[in-house]
Short mmCIF file of C-alpha atoms and ligand atoms in Angstrom, two decimals:
data_model
loop_
_atom_site.label_atom_id
_atom_site.label_comp_id
_atom_site.label_asym_id
_atom_site.label_seq_id
_atom_site.Cartn_x
_atom_site.Cartn_y
_atom_site.Cartn_z
CA UNK S 205 79.20 -15.23 -14.87
CA UNK S 206 79.30 -13.74 -11.45
CA UNK S 207 83.01 -14.31 -11.26
CA UNK S 208 83.60 -12.40 -14.40
CA UNK S 209 81.55 -9.51 -13.09
CA UNK S 210 83.54 -9.40 -9.94
CA UNK S 211 86.79 -9.58 -11.95
CA UNK S 212 85.62 -6.64 -14.06
CA UNK S 213 84.97 -4.65 -10.93
CA UNK S 214 88.31 -5.46 -9.43
CA UNK S 215 90.02 -4.53 -12.73
CA UNK S 216 88.32 -1.16 -12.93
CA UNK S 217 89.96 1.86 -11.37
CA UNK S 218 87.95 3.48 -8.70
CA UNK S 219 88.03 6.84 -10.53
CA UNK S 220 86.38 5.39 -13.61
CA UNK S 221 83.67 3.32 -11.98
CA UNK S 222 80.06 4.07 -11.02
CA UNK S 223 77.38 1.41 -10.53
CA UNK S 224 77.65 -2.34 -11.11
CA UNK S 225 74.80 -4.83 -11.04
CA UNK S 226 76.29 -7.88 -9.39
CA UNK S 227 73.11 -9.97 -9.41
CA UNK S 228 71.70 -11.17 -11.82
CA UNK S 229 74.51 -9.69 -13.94
CA UNK S 230 74.77 -6.77 -16.33
CA UNK S 231 75.00 -5.98 -20.01
CA UNK S 232 78.72 -5.41 -19.80
CA UNK S 233 81.33 -3.05 -18.49
CA UNK S 234 80.11 0.52 -18.99
CA UNK S 235 82.49 2.12 -16.45
CA UNK S 236 84.21 3.74 -19.35
CA UNK S 237 85.28 7.29 -20.08
CA UNK S 238 86.91 7.74 -23.51
CA UNK S 239 86.61 9.90 -26.58
CA UNK S 240 83.24 8.41 -27.54
CA UNK S 241 81.91 8.94 -23.99
CA UNK S 242 83.86 11.91 -22.77
CA UNK S 243 81.59 12.34 -19.72
CA UNK S 244 81.42 8.66 -18.97
CA UNK S 245 79.13 5.98 -20.48
CA UNK S 246 76.98 5.48 -17.49
CA UNK S 247 75.29 8.87 -17.69
CA UNK S 248 73.53 7.95 -20.90
CA UNK S 249 69.77 6.97 -20.86
CA UNK S 250 68.50 4.26 -20.71
CA UNK S 251 71.30 1.76 -20.08
CA UNK S 252 74.46 3.73 -19.63
CA UNK S 253 75.54 3.55 -23.31
CA UNK S 254 75.05 -0.22 -23.62
CA UNK S 255 72.72 -1.77 -26.25
CA UNK S 256 70.64 -4.89 -26.15
CA UNK S 257 72.67 -8.11 -25.52
CA UNK S 258 71.83 -11.73 -26.39
CA UNK S 259 73.71 -13.31 -23.45
CA UNK S 260 70.60 -12.91 -21.27
CA UNK S 261 70.52 -14.11 -17.74
CA UNK S 262 67.50 -16.06 -16.27
CA UNK S 263 65.32 -14.46 -13.65
CA UNK S 264 62.12 -15.79 -11.96
CA UNK S 265 58.68 -14.99 -13.31
CA UNK S 266 57.59 -14.23 -9.78
CA UNK S 267 60.32 -11.67 -9.22
CA UNK S 268 63.70 -12.22 -7.62
CA UNK S 269 66.93 -10.66 -6.32
CA UNK S 270 68.79 -7.70 -7.58
CA UNK S 271 72.20 -6.73 -6.12
CA UNK S 272 74.44 -3.86 -7.09
CA UNK S 273 77.41 -1.89 -5.97
CA UNK S 274 76.38 1.88 -6.05
CA UNK S 275 79.50 3.62 -4.78
CA UNK S 276 82.19 3.22 -7.53
CA UNK S 277 82.55 6.87 -7.98
CA UNK S 278 82.69 10.02 -5.87
CA UNK S 279 79.51 12.07 -5.20
CA UNK S 280 77.28 9.30 -3.73
CA UNK S 281 77.29 10.10 -0.05
CA UNK S 282 73.59 10.05 -0.65
CA UNK S 283 71.79 8.91 -3.78
CA UNK S 284 68.30 8.08 -4.99
CA UNK S 285 67.81 4.64 -6.42
CA UNK S 286 65.21 3.39 -8.89
CA UNK S 287 64.72 -0.12 -10.32
CA UNK S 288 62.62 -0.37 -13.47
CA UNK S 289 61.62 -2.99 -16.06
CA UNK S 290 61.47 -2.51 -19.84
CA UNK S 291 59.66 -4.82 -22.19
CA UNK S 292 59.16 -5.09 -25.89
CA UNK S 293 61.33 -4.72 -28.94
CA UNK S 294 60.43 -1.25 -30.24
CA UNK S 295 63.60 0.43 -29.01
CA UNK S 296 66.23 1.57 -31.50
CA UNK S 297 68.46 -1.41 -30.56
CA UNK S 298 65.60 -3.98 -30.80
CA UNK S 299 65.17 -3.94 -27.08
CA UNK S 300 62.53 -2.15 -24.95
CA UNK S 301 61.48 1.20 -26.14
CA UNK S 302 61.27 2.55 -22.62
CA UNK S 303 62.04 1.59 -19.02
CA UNK S 304 58.93 3.09 -17.54
CA UNK S 305 57.67 0.25 -15.30
CA UNK S 306 58.85 0.75 -11.69
CA UNK S 307 59.63 -2.47 -9.79
CA UNK S 308 60.33 -0.87 -6.36
CA UNK S 309 59.46 2.46 -4.78
CA UNK S 310 62.47 4.77 -5.14
CA UNK S 311 64.53 4.87 -2.02
CA UNK S 312 67.54 6.85 -0.71
CA UNK S 313 70.97 5.33 -0.16
CA UNK S 314 73.04 6.65 2.72
CA UNK S 315 76.71 6.01 1.86
CA UNK S 316 79.69 6.15 4.18
CA UNK S 317 81.39 9.04 2.44
CA UNK S 318 81.38 11.15 -0.66
CA UNK S 319 84.36 9.32 -2.05
CA UNK S 320 84.19 5.98 -3.81
CA UNK S 321 83.19 3.11 -1.55
CA UNK S 322 82.84 -0.60 -2.22
CA UNK S 323 79.52 -1.51 -0.57
CA UNK S 324 76.79 -3.78 -2.02
CA UNK S 325 73.01 -3.36 -1.86
CA UNK S 326 70.86 -6.46 -2.05
CA UNK S 327 67.12 -6.32 -2.78
CA UNK S 328 66.28 -10.04 -2.20
CA UNK S 329 62.73 -10.11 -3.55
CA UNK S 330 62.02 -7.50 -6.15
CA UNK S 331 58.51 -8.08 -7.65
CA UNK S 332 57.62 -7.75 -11.36
CA UNK S 333 55.85 -4.43 -11.92
CA UNK S 334 52.29 -4.11 -10.66
CA UNK S 335 49.73 -5.35 -13.19
CA UNK S 336 52.33 -7.10 -15.36
CA UNK S 337 52.49 -10.87 -15.90
CA UNK S 338 55.30 -12.89 -17.40
CA UNK S 339 55.67 -16.42 -18.68
CA UNK S 340 58.85 -18.51 -18.79
CA UNK S 341 60.73 -17.57 -22.02
CA UNK S 342 59.57 -13.96 -22.05
CA UNK S 343 62.37 -11.34 -22.45
CA UNK S 344 62.76 -8.09 -20.54
CA UNK S 345 65.45 -5.68 -19.33
CA UNK S 346 66.02 -4.59 -15.71
CA UNK S 347 67.36 -1.07 -15.30
CA UNK S 348 68.94 0.38 -12.16
CA UNK S 349 69.07 4.17 -11.96
CA UNK S 350 71.16 6.03 -9.44
CA UNK S 351 70.55 9.77 -9.02
CA UNK S 352 73.69 11.46 -7.78
CA UNK S 353 73.58 14.36 -5.28
CA UNK S 354 73.68 16.94 -8.12
CA UNK S 355 70.65 15.40 -9.80
CA UNK S 356 72.26 13.62 -12.85
CA UNK S 357 71.50 9.98 -13.34
CA UNK S 358 73.62 6.88 -13.88
CA UNK S 359 72.21 3.86 -15.68
CA UNK S 360 73.05 0.18 -15.82
CA UNK S 361 70.89 -2.62 -17.21
CA UNK S 362 70.68 -6.38 -17.45
CA UNK S 363 68.84 -8.32 -20.14
CA UNK S 364 66.83 -11.19 -18.74
CA UNK S 365 64.71 -14.11 -19.89
CA UNK S 366 62.06 -15.12 -17.43
CA UNK S 367 62.16 -18.68 -16.01
CA UNK S 368 59.87 -20.59 -13.66
CA UNK S 369 60.93 -20.27 -9.99
CA UNK S 370 63.37 -23.04 -9.13
CA UNK S 371 64.64 -23.41 -12.76
CA UNK S 372 68.22 -24.55 -12.49
CA UNK S 373 69.27 -21.86 -14.92
CA UNK S 374 68.55 -19.18 -12.42
CA UNK S 375 71.72 -18.38 -10.44
CA UNK S 376 71.30 -19.16 -6.79
CA UNK S 377 70.95 -16.29 -4.44
CA UNK S 378 73.03 -16.48 -1.29
CA UNK S 379 74.96 -14.36 1.23
CA UNK S 380 78.01 -14.14 -0.96
CA UNK S 381 76.28 -12.69 -4.01
CA UNK S 382 73.39 -10.73 -2.32
CA UNK S 383 74.06 -8.81 0.90
CA UNK S 384 73.84 -5.30 2.28
CA UNK S 385 77.23 -3.92 3.35
CA UNK S 386 77.25 -2.73 6.94
CA UNK S 387 78.47 0.73 6.02
CA UNK S 388 75.35 1.50 3.90
CA UNK S 389 72.07 2.89 5.16
CA UNK S 390 68.74 3.53 3.60
CA UNK S 391 65.94 6.09 3.83
CA UNK S 392 62.43 6.36 2.49
CA UNK S 393 61.64 9.28 0.20
CA UNK S 394 58.63 11.50 0.90
CA UNK S 395 57.27 14.54 -0.84
CA UNK S 396 55.02 17.15 0.87
CA UNK S 397 52.85 19.39 -1.34
CA UNK S 398 53.47 22.99 -0.43
CA UNK S 399 51.73 24.60 -3.31
CA UNK S 400 48.90 22.71 -5.01
CA UNK S 401 48.45 22.89 -8.74
CA UNK S 402 46.95 26.25 -9.57
CA UNK S 403 47.85 27.97 -6.38
CA UNK S 404 51.25 29.26 -7.61
CA UNK S 405 49.61 31.01 -10.57
CA UNK S 406 47.36 32.97 -8.17
CA UNK S 407 50.08 34.25 -5.91
CA UNK S 408 50.47 38.02 -5.87
CA UNK S 409 52.93 40.32 -4.17
CA UNK S 410 51.37 42.96 -2.04
CA UNK S 411 50.30 45.94 -4.08
CA UNK S 412 51.19 44.32 -7.38
CA UNK S 413 48.55 43.43 -9.92
CA UNK S 414 48.14 39.71 -10.35
CA UNK S 415 48.13 40.21 -14.09
CA UNK S 416 51.67 41.60 -14.07
CA UNK S 417 53.79 39.02 -12.34
CA UNK S 418 57.00 40.13 -14.13
CA UNK S 419 56.54 43.57 -12.82
CA UNK S 420 56.17 42.41 -9.29
CA UNK S 421 59.25 40.22 -9.69
CA UNK S 422 61.37 43.04 -10.87
CA UNK S 423 60.31 45.24 -8.00
CA UNK S 424 61.52 42.62 -5.64
CA UNK S 425 64.84 42.30 -7.32
CA UNK S 426 64.17 39.07 -9.25
CA UNK S 427 64.00 35.56 -8.01
CA UNK S 428 65.92 36.08 -4.83
CA UNK S 429 63.07 38.24 -3.65
CA UNK S 430 60.42 35.86 -4.97
CA UNK S 431 61.51 32.76 -3.20
CA UNK S 432 60.64 33.78 0.38
CA UNK S 433 57.19 34.72 -0.93
CA UNK S 434 56.67 31.21 -2.19
CA UNK S 435 57.45 29.98 1.30
CA UNK S 436 55.04 32.48 2.74
CA UNK S 437 52.36 31.39 0.32
CA UNK S 438 52.82 27.83 1.41
CA UNK S 439 52.32 28.76 5.06
CA UNK S 440 49.13 30.58 4.18
CA UNK S 441 47.71 27.50 2.49
CA UNK S 442 48.11 25.28 5.50
C1 NAG B 15 77.29 -10.58 -21.47
O1 NAG B 15 78.54 -10.41 -22.16
C2 NAG B 15 79.33 -9.29 -21.79
C3 NAG B 15 80.50 -9.19 -22.73
O2 NAG B 15 81.24 -10.34 -22.68
C4 NAG B 15 79.72 -9.48 -20.34
O3 NAG B 15 80.51 -8.34 -19.91
C5 NAG B 15 78.47 -9.53 -19.47
O4 NAG B 15 78.86 -9.74 -18.10
C6 NAG B 15 77.55 -10.71 -19.93
N1 NAG B 15 76.30 -10.56 -19.25
C7 NAG B 15 75.71 -11.60 -18.65
C8 NAG B 15 74.41 -11.38 -18.02
O5 NAG B 15 76.27 -12.71 -18.63
C1 NAG B 16 84.89 3.90 -25.98
O1 NAG B 16 84.50 2.66 -25.30
C2 NAG B 16 83.33 2.05 -25.90
C3 NAG B 16 82.90 0.92 -25.11
O2 NAG B 16 83.98 -0.03 -24.97
C4 NAG B 16 83.71 1.65 -27.37
O3 NAG B 16 82.59 1.07 -27.96
C5 NAG B 16 84.16 2.85 -28.16
O4 NAG B 16 84.64 2.47 -29.40
C6 NAG B 16 85.35 3.52 -27.34
N1 NAG B 16 85.73 4.73 -28.07
C7 NAG B 16 87.00 5.04 -28.37
C8 NAG B 16 87.20 6.34 -29.12
O5 NAG B 16 87.92 4.27 -28.07
C1 NAG B 17 64.49 -13.52 -26.26
O1 NAG B 17 65.75 -13.08 -26.67
C2 NAG B 17 66.58 -14.06 -27.28
C3 NAG B 17 67.89 -13.37 -27.63
O2 NAG B 17 68.44 -12.89 -26.55
C4 NAG B 17 65.86 -14.59 -28.55
O3 NAG B 17 66.63 -15.66 -29.12
C5 NAG B 17 64.50 -15.10 -28.17
O4 NAG B 17 63.82 -15.41 -29.38
C6 NAG B 17 63.70 -13.98 -27.45
N1 NAG B 17 62.43 -14.58 -26.97
C7 NAG B 17 61.30 -14.04 -27.25
C8 NAG B 17 60.07 -14.72 -26.69
O5 NAG B 17 61.18 -13.00 -27.94
C1 NAG B 18 56.66 1.55 -23.07
O1 NAG B 18 56.85 0.43 -23.88
C2 NAG B 18 55.72 -0.43 -23.80
C3 NAG B 18 56.12 -1.69 -24.60
O2 NAG B 18 56.48 -1.40 -25.90
C4 NAG B 18 54.51 0.28 -24.46
O3 NAG B 18 53.41 -0.58 -24.43
C5 NAG B 18 54.23 1.55 -23.62
O4 NAG B 18 53.22 2.22 -24.24
C6 NAG B 18 55.42 2.41 -23.57
N1 NAG B 18 55.25 3.47 -22.59
C7 NAG B 18 55.52 4.74 -22.85
C8 NAG B 18 55.23 5.71 -21.76
O5 NAG B 18 56.07 5.04 -23.87
C1 NAG B 19 68.91 -4.50 2.27
O1 NAG B 19 68.37 -3.39 2.73
C2 NAG B 19 67.18 -3.05 2.02
C3 NAG B 19 66.68 -1.65 2.54
O2 NAG B 19 66.52 -1.65 3.89
C4 NAG B 19 66.14 -4.13 2.38
O3 NAG B 19 64.96 -3.88 1.66
C5 NAG B 19 66.67 -5.48 1.97
O4 NAG B 19 65.82 -6.51 2.33
C6 NAG B 19 68.03 -5.71 2.60
N1 NAG B 19 68.62 -6.92 2.05
C7 NAG B 19 68.93 -7.99 2.77
C8 NAG B 19 69.56 -9.17 2.12
O5 NAG B 19 68.66 -8.07 4.00
C1 NAG B 20 76.32 -18.53 -4.05
O1 NAG B 20 75.71 -18.88 -5.34
C2 NAG B 20 76.59 -18.71 -6.42
C3 NAG B 20 75.70 -19.00 -7.69
O2 NAG B 20 74.81 -17.97 -7.80
C4 NAG B 20 77.67 -19.71 -6.27
O3 NAG B 20 78.59 -19.63 -7.32
C5 NAG B 20 78.40 -19.52 -4.98
O4 NAG B 20 79.38 -20.55 -4.80
C6 NAG B 20 77.43 -19.55 -3.87
N1 NAG B 20 78.13 -19.17 -2.59
C7 NAG B 20 77.98 -19.82 -1.41
C8 NAG B 20 78.70 -19.36 -0.26
O5 NAG B 20 77.17 -20.74 -1.34
C1 NAG B 21 43.06 30.84 -8.80
O1 NAG B 21 42.24 31.93 -9.37
C2 NAG B 21 41.19 31.44 -10.26
C3 NAG B 21 40.58 32.66 -10.91
O2 NAG B 21 40.32 33.64 -9.99
C4 NAG B 21 40.18 30.64 -9.42
O3 NAG B 21 39.17 30.16 -10.31
C5 NAG B 21 40.95 29.44 -8.80
O4 NAG B 21 40.03 28.79 -7.96
C6 NAG B 21 42.14 29.91 -7.96
N1 NAG B 21 42.97 28.78 -7.58
C7 NAG B 21 43.25 28.61 -6.33
C8 NAG B 21 44.04 27.32 -6.03
O5 NAG B 21 43.13 29.41 -5.45
#
């Protein structure tokens, strides 16, 4: 299984490729741009144009490894990465109806360049989502999302069946199928609240009536004039 994944990657041209889940596998090759997917399959929520598969791969009920190659296309000098789980059968393809259960905190990937690069990311012990519990034999789908620098998202999925830890059907994790390439770095993602909910609605421009925000905007020459005021408002709130 892993060999066929690696072969598929090798066979793909760099220009056509995006993100490949190397462990525990993937639904199939969605590194495709053709008439059906003129912008490329992988941009399509939730699984990059692929539908539910039946050749599921086994993954531990206690969580396990996930490895992927994030740099098979240009534009990923930095990227945000998310790993989610979908459960249930109420989706249009008979699979999960959503992928709304985060498995890890989103993190930033620091790539070696903005061109395509071949590195691998290995998360050796991804837990099942908080407050969820699975038994051997349960089905689910793991989704990896990569947010490119311009904000659009690439999707790839793998359909799994949970198995007890140590089950021989779970592919062994080792340094050849799960490793971090030396040319990749990582960063944590923080947000800082600059304008609490409600505060933006109360901002006024000097001399303008709070009840006529459009008037005050036009006086300032539109949004370009407004933006520095937002920054000023944030400073006042500190
Ligand atoms: C399932 O089958 C597809 C099509 O043959 C293949 O590309 C994919 O790698 C397989 N997935 C797993 C997890 O074996
Ligand atoms: C494009 O590729 C997808 C995936 O292999 C395939 O299902 C579809 O039929 C292709 N479309 C065309 C027009 O070849
Ligand atoms: C899990 O999916 C497989 C097909 O991929 C199906 O045969 C099996 O019945 C499903 N198991 C459960 C518990 O729904
Ligand atoms: C996601 O799917 C699960 C399983 O079907 C369902 O229980 C949950 O309500 C859904 N969540 C959202 C936000 O739709
Ligand atoms: C790869 O790097 C990530 C992020 O720093 C880390 O969580 C993970 O444990 C590393 N993988 C291995 C196999 O060391
Ligand atoms: C790593 O594990 C895979 C099975 O997941 C196996 O095919 C491969 O030979 C192992 N590699 C090493 C170096 O042990
Ligand atoms: C915004 O104005 C309303 C009405 O005057 C007031 O009740 C509210 O506390 C203000 N909110 C903030 C964040 O200042």
